Tab-separated table of N, CA and C in Angstrom:
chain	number	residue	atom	x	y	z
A	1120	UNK	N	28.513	15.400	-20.391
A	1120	UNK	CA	28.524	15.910	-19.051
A	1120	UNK	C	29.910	15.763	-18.468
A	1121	UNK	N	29.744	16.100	-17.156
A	1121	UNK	CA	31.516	15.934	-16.646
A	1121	UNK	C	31.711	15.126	-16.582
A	1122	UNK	N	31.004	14.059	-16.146
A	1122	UNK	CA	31.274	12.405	-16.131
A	1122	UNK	C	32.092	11.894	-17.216
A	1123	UNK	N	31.724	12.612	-18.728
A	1123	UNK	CA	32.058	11.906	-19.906
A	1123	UNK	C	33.218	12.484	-19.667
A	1124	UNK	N	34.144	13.310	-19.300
A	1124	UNK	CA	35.333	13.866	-19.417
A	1124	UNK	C	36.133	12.981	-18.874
A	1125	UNK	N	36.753	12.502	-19.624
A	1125	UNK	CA	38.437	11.767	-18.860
A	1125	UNK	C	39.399	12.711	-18.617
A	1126	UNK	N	40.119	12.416	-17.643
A	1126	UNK	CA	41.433	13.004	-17.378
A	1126	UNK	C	42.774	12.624	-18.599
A	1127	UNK	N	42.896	13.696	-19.215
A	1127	UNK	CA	44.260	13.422	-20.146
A	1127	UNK	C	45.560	13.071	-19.222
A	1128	UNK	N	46.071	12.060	-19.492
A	1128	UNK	CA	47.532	12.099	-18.878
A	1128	UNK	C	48.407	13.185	-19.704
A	1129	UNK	N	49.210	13.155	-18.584
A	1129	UNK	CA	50.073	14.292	-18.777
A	1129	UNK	C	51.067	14.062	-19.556
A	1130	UNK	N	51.522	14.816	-20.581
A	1130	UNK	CA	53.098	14.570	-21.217
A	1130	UNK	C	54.331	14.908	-21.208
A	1131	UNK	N	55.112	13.881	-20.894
A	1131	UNK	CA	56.438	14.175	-20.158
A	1131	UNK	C	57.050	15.493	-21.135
A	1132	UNK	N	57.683	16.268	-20.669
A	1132	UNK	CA	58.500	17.497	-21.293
A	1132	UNK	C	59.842	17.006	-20.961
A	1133	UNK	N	60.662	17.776	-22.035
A	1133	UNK	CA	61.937	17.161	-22.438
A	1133	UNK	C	62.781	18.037	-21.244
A	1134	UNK	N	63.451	17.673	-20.367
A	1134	UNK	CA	64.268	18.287	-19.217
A	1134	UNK	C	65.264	19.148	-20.275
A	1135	UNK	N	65.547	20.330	-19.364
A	1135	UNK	CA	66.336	21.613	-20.068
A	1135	UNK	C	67.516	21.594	-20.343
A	1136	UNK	N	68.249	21.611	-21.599
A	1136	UNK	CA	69.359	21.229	-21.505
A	1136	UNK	C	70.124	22.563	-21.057
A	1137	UNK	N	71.653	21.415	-20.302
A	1137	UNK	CA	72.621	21.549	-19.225
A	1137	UNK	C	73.522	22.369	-20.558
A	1138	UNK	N	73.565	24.055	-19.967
A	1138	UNK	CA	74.528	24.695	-20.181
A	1138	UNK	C	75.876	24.572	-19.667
A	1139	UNK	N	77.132	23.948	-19.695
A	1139	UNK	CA	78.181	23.718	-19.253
A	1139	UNK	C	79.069	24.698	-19.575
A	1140	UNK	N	78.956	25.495	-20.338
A	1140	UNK	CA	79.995	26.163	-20.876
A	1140	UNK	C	79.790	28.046	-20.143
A	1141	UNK	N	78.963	28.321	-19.918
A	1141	UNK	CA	78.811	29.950	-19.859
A	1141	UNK	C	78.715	29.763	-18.006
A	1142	UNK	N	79.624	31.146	-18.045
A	1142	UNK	CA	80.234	31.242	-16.483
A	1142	UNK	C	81.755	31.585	-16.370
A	1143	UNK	N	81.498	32.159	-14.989
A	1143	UNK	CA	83.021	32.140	-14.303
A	1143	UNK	C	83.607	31.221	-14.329
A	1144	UNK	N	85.072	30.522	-14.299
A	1144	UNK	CA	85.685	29.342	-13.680
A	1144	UNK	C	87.277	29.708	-13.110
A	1145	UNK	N	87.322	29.164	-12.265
A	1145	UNK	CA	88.592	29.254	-11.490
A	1145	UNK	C	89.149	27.409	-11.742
A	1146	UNK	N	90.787	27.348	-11.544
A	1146	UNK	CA	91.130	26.127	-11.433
A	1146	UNK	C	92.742	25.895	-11.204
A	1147	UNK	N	93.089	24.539	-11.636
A	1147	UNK	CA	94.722	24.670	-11.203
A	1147	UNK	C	95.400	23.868	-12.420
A	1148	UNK	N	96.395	24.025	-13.273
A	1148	UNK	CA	97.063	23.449	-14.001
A	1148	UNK	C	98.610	23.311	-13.642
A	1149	UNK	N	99.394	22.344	-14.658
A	1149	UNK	CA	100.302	21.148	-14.206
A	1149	UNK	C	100.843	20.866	-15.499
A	1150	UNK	N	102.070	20.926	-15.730
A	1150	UNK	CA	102.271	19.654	-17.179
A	1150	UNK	C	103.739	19.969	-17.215
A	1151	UNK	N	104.237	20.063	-18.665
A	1151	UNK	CA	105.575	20.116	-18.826
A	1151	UNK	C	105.842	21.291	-19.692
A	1152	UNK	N	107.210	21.752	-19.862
A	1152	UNK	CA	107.695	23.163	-20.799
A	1152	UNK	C	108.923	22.947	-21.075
A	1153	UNK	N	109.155	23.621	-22.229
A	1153	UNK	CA	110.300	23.665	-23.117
A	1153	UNK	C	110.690	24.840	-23.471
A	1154	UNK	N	111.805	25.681	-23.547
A	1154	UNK	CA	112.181	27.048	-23.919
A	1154	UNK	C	113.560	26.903	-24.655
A	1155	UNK	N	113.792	27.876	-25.262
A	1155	UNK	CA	114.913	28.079	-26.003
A	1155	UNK	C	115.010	29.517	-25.982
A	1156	UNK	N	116.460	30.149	-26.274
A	1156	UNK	CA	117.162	31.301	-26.587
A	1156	UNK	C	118.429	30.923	-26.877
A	1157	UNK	N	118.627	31.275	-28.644
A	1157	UNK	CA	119.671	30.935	-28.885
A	1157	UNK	C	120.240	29.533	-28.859
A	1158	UNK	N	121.355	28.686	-28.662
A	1158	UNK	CA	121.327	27.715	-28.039
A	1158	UNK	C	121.337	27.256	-26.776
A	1159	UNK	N	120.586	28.410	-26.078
A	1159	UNK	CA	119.764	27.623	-24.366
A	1159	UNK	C	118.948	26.975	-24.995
A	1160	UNK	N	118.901	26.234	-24.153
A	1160	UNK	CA	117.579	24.922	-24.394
A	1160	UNK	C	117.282	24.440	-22.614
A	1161	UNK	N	116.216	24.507	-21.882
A	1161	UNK	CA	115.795	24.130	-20.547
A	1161	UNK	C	114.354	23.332	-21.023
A	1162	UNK	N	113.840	22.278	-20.434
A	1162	UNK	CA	112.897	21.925	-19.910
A	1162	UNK	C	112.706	21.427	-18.597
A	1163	UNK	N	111.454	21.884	-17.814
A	1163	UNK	CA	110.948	21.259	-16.788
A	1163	UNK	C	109.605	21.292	-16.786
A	1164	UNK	N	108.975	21.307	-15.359
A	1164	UNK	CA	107.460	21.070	-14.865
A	1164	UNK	C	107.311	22.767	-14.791
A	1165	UNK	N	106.055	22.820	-14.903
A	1165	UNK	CA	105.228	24.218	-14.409
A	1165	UNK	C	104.096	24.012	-13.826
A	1166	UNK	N	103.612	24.419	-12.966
A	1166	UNK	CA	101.953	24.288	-12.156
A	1166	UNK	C	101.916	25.456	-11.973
A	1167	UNK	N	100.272	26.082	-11.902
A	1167	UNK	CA	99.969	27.354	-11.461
A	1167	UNK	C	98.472	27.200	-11.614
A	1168	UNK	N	97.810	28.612	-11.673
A	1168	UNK	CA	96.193	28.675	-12.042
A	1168	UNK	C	95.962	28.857	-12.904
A	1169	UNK	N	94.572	29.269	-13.383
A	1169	UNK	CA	93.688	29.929	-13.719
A	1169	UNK	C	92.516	30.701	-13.585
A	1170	UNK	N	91.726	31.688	-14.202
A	1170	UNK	CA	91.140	31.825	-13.878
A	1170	UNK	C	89.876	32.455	-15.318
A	1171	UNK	N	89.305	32.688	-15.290
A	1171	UNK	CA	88.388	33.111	-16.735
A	1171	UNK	C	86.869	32.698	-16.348
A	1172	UNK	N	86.371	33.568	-17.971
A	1172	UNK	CA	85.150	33.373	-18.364
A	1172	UNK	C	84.945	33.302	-19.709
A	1173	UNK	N	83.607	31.726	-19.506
A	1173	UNK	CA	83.179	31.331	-21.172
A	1173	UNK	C	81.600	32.179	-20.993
A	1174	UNK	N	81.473	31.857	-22.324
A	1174	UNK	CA	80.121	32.325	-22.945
A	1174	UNK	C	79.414	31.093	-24.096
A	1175	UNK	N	78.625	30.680	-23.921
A	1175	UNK	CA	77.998	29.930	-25.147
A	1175	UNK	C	77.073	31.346	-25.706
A	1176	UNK	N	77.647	31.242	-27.513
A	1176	UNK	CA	76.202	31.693	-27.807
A	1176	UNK	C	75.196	31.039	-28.335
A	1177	UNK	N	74.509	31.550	-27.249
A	1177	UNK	CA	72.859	31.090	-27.742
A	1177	UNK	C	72.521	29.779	-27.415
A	1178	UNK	N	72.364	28.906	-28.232
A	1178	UNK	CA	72.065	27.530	-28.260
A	1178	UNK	C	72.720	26.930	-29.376
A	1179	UNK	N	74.177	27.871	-29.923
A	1179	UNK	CA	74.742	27.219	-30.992
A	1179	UNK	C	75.788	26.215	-29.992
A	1180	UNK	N	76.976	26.031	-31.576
A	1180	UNK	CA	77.687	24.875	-30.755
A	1180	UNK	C	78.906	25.991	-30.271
A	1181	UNK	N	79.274	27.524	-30.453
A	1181	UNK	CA	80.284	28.380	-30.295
A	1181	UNK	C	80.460	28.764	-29.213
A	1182	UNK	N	81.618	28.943	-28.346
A	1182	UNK	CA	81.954	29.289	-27.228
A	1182	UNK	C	83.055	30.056	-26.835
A	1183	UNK	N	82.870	31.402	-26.448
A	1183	UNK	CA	83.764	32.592	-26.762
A	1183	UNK	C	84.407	32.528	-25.104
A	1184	UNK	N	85.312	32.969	-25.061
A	1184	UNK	CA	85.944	33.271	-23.087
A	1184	UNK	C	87.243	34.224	-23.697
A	1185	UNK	N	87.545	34.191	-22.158
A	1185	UNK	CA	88.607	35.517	-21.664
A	1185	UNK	C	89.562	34.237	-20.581
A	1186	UNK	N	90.617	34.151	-20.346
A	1186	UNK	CA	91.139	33.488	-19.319
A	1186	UNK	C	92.746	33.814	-19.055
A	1187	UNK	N	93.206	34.355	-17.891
A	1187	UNK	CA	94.566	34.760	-17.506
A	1187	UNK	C	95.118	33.774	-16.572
A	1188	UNK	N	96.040	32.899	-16.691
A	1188	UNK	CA	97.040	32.260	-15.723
A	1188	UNK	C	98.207	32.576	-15.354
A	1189	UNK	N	98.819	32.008	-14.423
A	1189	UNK	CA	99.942	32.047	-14.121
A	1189	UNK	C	100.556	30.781	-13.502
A	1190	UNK	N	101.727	30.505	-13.521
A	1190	UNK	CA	102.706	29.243	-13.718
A	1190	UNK	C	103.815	29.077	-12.831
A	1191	UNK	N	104.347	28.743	-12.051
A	1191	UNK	CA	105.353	28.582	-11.210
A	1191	UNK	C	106.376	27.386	-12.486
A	1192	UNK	N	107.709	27.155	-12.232
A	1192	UNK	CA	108.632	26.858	-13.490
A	1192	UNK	C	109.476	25.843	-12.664
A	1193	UNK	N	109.865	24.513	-13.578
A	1193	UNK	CA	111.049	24.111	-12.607
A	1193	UNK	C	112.425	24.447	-12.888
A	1194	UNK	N	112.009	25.171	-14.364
A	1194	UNK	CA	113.427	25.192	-15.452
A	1194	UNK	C	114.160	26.269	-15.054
A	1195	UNK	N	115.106	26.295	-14.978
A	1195	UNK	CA	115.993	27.120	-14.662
A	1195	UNK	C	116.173	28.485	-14.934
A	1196	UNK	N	116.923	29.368	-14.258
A	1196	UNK	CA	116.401	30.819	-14.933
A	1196	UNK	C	114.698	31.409	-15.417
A	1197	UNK	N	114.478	30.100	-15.455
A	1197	UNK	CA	112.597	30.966	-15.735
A	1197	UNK	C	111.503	30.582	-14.411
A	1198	UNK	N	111.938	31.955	-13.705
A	1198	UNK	CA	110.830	32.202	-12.523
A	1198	UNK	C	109.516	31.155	-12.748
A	1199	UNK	N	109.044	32.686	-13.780
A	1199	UNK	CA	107.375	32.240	-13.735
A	1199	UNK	C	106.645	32.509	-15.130
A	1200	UNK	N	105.417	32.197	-15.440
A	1200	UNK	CA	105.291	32.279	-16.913
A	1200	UNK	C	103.271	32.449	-17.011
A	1201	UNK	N	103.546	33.681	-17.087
A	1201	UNK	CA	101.640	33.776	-17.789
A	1201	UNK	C	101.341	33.967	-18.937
A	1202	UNK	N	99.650	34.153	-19.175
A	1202	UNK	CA	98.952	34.610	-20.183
A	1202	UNK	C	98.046	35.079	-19.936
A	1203	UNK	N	97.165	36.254	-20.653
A	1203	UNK	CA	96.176	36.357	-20.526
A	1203	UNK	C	95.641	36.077	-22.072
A	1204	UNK	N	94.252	35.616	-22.567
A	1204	UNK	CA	94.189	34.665	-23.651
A	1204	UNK	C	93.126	34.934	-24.134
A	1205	UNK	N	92.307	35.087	-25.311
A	1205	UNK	CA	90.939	34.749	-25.467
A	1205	UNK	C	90.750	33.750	-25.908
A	1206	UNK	N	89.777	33.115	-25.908
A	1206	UNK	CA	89.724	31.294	-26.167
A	1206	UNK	C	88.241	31.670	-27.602
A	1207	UNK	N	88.514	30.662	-27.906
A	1207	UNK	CA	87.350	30.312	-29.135
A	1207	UNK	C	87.251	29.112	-29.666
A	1208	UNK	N	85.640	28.670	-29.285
A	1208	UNK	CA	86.188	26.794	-29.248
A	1208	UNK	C	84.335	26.521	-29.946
A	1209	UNK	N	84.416	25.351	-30.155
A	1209	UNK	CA	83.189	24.491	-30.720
A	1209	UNK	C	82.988	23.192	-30.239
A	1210	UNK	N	81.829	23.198	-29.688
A	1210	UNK	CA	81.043	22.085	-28.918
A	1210	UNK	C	81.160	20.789	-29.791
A	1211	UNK	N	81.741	19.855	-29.480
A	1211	UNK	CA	82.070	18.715	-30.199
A	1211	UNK	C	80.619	17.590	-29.829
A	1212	UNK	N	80.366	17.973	-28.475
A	1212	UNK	CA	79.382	17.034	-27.995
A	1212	UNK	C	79.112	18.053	-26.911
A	1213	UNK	N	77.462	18.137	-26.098
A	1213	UNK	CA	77.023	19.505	-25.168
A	1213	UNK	C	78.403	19.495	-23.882
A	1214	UNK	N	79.024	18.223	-23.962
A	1214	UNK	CA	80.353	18.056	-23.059
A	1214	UNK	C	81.641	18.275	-23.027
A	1215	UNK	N	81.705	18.388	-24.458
A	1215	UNK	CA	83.137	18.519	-25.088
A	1215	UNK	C	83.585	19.359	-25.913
A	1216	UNK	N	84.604	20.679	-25.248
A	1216	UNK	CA	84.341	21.180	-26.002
A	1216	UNK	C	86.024	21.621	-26.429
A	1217	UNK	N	86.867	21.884	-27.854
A	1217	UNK	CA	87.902	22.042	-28.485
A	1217	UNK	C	87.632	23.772	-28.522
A	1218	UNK	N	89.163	23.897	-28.875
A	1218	UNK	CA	88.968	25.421	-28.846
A	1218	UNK	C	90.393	26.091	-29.124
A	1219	UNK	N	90.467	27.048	-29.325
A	1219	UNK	CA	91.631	28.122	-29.840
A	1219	UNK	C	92.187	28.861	-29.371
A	1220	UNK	N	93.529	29.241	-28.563
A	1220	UNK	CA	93.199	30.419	-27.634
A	1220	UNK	C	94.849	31.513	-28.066
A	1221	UNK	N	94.700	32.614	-27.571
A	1221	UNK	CA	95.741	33.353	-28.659
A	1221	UNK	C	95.638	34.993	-27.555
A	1222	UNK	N	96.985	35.518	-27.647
A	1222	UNK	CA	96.894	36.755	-26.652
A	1222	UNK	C	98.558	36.948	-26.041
A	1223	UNK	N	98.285	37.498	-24.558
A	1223	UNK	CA	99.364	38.628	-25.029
A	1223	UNK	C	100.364	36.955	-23.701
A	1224	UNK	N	101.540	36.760	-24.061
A	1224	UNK	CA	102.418	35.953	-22.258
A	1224	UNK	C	103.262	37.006	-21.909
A	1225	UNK	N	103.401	36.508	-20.896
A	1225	UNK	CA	104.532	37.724	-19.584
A	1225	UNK	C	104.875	36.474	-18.835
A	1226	UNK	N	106.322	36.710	-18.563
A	1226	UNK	CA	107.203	35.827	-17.405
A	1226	UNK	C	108.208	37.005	-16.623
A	1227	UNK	N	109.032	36.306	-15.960
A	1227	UNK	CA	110.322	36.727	-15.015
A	1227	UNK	C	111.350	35.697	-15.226
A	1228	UNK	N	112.371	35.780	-15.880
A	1228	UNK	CA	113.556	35.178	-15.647
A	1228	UNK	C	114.634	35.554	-14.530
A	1229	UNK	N	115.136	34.788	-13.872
A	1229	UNK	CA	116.145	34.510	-12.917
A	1229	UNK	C	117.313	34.344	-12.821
A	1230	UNK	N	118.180	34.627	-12.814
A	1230	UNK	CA	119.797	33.876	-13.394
A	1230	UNK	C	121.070	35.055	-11.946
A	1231	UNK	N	122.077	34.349	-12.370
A	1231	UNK	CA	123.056	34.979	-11.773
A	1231	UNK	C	123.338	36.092	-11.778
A	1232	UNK	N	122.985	36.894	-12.902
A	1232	UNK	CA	122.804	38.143	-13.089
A	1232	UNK	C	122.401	38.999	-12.576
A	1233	UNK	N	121.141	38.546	-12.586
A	1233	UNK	CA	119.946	39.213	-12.252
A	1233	UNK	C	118.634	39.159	-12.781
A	1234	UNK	N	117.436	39.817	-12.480
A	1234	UNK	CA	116.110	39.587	-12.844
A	1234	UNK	C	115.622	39.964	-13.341
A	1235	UNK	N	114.851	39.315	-14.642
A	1235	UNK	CA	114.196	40.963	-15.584
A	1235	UNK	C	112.963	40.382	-16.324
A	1236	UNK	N	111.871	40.679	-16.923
A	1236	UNK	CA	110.409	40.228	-17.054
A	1236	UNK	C	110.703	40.468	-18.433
A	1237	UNK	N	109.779	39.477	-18.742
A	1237	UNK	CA	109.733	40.003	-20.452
A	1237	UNK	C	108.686	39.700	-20.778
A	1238	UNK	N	107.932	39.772	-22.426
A	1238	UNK	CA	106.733	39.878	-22.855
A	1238	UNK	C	106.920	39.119	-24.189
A	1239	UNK	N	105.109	39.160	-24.519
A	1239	UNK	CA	105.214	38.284	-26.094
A	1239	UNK	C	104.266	38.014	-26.185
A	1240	UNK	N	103.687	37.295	-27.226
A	1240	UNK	CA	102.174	36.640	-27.392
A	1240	UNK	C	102.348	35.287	-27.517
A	1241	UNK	N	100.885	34.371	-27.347
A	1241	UNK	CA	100.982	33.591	-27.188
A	1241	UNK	C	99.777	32.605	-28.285
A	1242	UNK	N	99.971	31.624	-28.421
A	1242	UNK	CA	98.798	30.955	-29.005
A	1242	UNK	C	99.201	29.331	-29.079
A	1243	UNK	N	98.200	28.719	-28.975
A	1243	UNK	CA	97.349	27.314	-28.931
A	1243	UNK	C	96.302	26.824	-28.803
A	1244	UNK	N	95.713	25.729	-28.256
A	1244	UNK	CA	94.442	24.953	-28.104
A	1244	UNK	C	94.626	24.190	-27.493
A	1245	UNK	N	93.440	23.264	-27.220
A	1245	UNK	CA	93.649	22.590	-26.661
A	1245	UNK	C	91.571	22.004	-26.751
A	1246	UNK	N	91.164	21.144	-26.145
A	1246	UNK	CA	90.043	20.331	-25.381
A	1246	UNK	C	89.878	20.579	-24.131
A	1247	UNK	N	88.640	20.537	-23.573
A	1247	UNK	CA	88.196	19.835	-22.345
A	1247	UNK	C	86.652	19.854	-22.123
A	1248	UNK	N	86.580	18.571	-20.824
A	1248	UNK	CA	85.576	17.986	-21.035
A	1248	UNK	C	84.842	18.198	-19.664
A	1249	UNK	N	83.371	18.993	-19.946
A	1249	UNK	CA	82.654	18.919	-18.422
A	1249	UNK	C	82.326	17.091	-18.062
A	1250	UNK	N	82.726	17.322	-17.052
A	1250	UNK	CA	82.726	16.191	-16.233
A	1250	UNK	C	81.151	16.227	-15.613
A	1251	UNK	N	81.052	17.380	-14.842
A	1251	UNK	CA	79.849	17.558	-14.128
A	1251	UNK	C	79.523	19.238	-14.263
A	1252	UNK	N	78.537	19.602	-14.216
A	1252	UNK	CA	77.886	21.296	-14.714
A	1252	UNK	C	79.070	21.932	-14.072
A	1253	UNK	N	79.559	21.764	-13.201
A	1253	UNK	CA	80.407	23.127	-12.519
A	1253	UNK	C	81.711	22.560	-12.362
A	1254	UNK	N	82.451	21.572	-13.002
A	1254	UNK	CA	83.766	20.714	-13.210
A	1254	UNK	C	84.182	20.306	-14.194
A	1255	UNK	N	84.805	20.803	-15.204
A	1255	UNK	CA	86.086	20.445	-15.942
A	1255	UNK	C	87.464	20.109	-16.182
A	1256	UNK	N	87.497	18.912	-17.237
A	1256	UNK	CA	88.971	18.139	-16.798
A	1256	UNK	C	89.418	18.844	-18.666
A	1257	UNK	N	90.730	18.851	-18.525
A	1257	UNK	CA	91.425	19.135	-20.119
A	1257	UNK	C	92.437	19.343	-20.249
A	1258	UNK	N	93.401	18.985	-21.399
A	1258	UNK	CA	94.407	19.073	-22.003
A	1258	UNK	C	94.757	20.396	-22.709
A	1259	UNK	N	96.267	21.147	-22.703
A	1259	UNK	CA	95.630	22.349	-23.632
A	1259	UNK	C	97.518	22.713	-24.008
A	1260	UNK	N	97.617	22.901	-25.125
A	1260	UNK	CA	99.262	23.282	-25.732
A	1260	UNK	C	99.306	24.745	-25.652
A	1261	UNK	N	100.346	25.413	-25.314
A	1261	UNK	CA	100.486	26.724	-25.565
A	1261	UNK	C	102.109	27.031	-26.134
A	1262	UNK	N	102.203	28.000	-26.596
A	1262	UNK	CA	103.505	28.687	-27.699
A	1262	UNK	C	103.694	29.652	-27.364
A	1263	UNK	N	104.710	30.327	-26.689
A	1263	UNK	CA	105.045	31.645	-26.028
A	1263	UNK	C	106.294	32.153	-27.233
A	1264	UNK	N	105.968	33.665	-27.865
A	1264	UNK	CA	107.213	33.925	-28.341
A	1264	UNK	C	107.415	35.126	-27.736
A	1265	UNK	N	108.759	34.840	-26.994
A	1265	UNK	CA	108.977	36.345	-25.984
A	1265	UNK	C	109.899	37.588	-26.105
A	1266	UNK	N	110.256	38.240	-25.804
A	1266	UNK	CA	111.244	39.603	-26.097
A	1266	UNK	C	111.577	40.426	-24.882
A	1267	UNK	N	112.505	41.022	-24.612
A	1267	UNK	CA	113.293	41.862	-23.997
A	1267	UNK	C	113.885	42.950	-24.445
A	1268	UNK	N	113.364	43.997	-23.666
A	1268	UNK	CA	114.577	45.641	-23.907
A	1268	UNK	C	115.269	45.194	-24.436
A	1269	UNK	N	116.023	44.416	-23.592
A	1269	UNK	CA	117.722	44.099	-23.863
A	1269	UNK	C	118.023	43.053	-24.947
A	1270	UNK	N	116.885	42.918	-25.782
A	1270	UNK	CA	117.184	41.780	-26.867
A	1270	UNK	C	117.124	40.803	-26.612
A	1271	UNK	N	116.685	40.003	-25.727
A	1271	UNK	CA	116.638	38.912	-25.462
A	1271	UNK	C	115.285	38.388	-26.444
A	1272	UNK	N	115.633	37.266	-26.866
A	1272	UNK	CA	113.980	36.380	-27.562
A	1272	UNK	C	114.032	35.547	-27.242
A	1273	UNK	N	113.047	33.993	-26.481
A	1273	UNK	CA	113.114	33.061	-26.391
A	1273	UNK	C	111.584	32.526	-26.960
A	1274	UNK	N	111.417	31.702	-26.980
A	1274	UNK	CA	110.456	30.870	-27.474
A	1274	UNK	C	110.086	29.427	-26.283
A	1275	UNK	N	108.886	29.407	-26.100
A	1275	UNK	CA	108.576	28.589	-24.680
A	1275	UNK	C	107.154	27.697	-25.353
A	1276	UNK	N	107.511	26.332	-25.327
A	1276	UNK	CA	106.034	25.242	-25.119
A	1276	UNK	C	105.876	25.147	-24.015
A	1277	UNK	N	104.918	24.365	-23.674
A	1277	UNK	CA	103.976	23.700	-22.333
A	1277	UNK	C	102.881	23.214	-23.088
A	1278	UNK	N	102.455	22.421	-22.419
A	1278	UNK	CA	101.388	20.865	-22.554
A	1278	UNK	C	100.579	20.573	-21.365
A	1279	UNK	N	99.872	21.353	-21.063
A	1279	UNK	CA	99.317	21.452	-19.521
A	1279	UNK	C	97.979	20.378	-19.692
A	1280	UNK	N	97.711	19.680	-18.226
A	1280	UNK	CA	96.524	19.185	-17.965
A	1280	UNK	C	95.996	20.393	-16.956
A	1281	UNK	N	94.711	20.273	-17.210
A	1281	UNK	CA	94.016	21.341	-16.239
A	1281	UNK	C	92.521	20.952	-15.601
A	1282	UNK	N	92.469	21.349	-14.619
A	1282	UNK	CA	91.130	21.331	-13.699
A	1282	UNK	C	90.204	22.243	-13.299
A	1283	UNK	N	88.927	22.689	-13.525
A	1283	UNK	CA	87.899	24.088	-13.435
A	1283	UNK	C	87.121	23.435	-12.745
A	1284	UNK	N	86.845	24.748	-11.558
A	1284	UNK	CA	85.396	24.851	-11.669
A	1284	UNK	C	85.116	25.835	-11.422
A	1285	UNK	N	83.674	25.737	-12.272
A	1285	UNK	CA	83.062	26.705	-12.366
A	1285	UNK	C	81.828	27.410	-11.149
A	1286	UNK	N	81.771	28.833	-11.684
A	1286	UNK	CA	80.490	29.146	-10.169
A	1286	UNK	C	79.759	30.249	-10.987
C-alpha cells in the first residue's frame, strides 16, 4: 500500500562543468620589447589592448580564437606595434590553458625623418590562467618579422603579461 512506500532520497548530481574558455574577451597588456634593423638595436616597455574570441571544442581539451591588439612603445622610433593572431591552445587543467598563436603584425615607426608603417607576420605562445569564469591572468611571447616599401626589415620580441575579461 502507500504506507509501504518510502521516500527515496534524492541523489546529488554532479554540478556543470565551468566553461572558461568560449566567448568574447576584451583586456589590457604590459611587458617588455626588443627590435633590431641592421645594427639598430632599441629596447623598451609597451602596454596596449586586446581584444578577441576563444572557442572550446566540444568538451575536448582544444581551444581555437581570433585576437587583434595593439601596443603603445617606449623604444624609440617605434610608435606603435599590433597583431591580429589566431591562437590554438590545449587545456592543461579546465583552468589552464597553453597555446600557439601566429598571423599577420603592423606598426608605425617615428624618427627624424619621418613616418612610415610597416608590416609582417608574427608568431608565439604563451599560457594563461582563468582566475574566475569571466577573468584571466597570462604570460605570452611574441616575434614580429617586419618589412617596408622602402626595404626596411626589422625583427621585434615582447614578453607581455596580460589581463581578460571576458563577457
Amino acid at each position: 500500500a502507500a504506507a509501504d512506500l518510502k521516500a527515496q532520497p534524492s541523489r546529488p548530481t554532479a554540478p556543470a562543468a565551468v566553461d572558461y574558455w568560449t566567448g568574447f574577451y576584451i583586456g589590457a597588456q604590459g611587458g617588455y620589447a626588443w627590435a633590431e634593423s641592421g645594427s639598430y638595436k632599441t629596447n623598451d616597455w609597451l602596454a596596449g589592448g586586446h581584444l578577441g574570441f576563444n572557442h572550446r571544442l566540444g568538451n575536448s581539451n582544444l581551444v581555437l580564437g581570433i585576437e587583434t591588439d595593439l601596443s603603445m612603445t617606449g623604444m624609440p622610433e617605434v610608435a606603435w606595434i599590433g597583431t591580429t593572431r589566431l591562437r590554438a591552445g590545449v587545456l592543461l587543467t579546465p583552468q589552464l590553458l597553453a597555446y600557439l598563436t601566429g598571423g599577420g603584425g603592423y606598426g608605425r615607426l617615428d624618427d627624424s625623418i619621418g613616418s612610415a608603417s610597416f608590416t609582417g607576420w608574427t608568431a608565439g605562445g604563451g599560457v594563461e590562467y582563468a582566475l574566475f569564469k569571466h577573468l584571466k591572468a597570462g604570460l605570452e611571447y611574441r616575434y614580429i618579422d617586419a618589412q617596408m616599401f622602402t626595404g626596411f626589415t626589422g625583427k621585434a620580441h615582447s614578453v607581455l603579461g596580460r589581463a581578460s575579461i571576458g563577457f
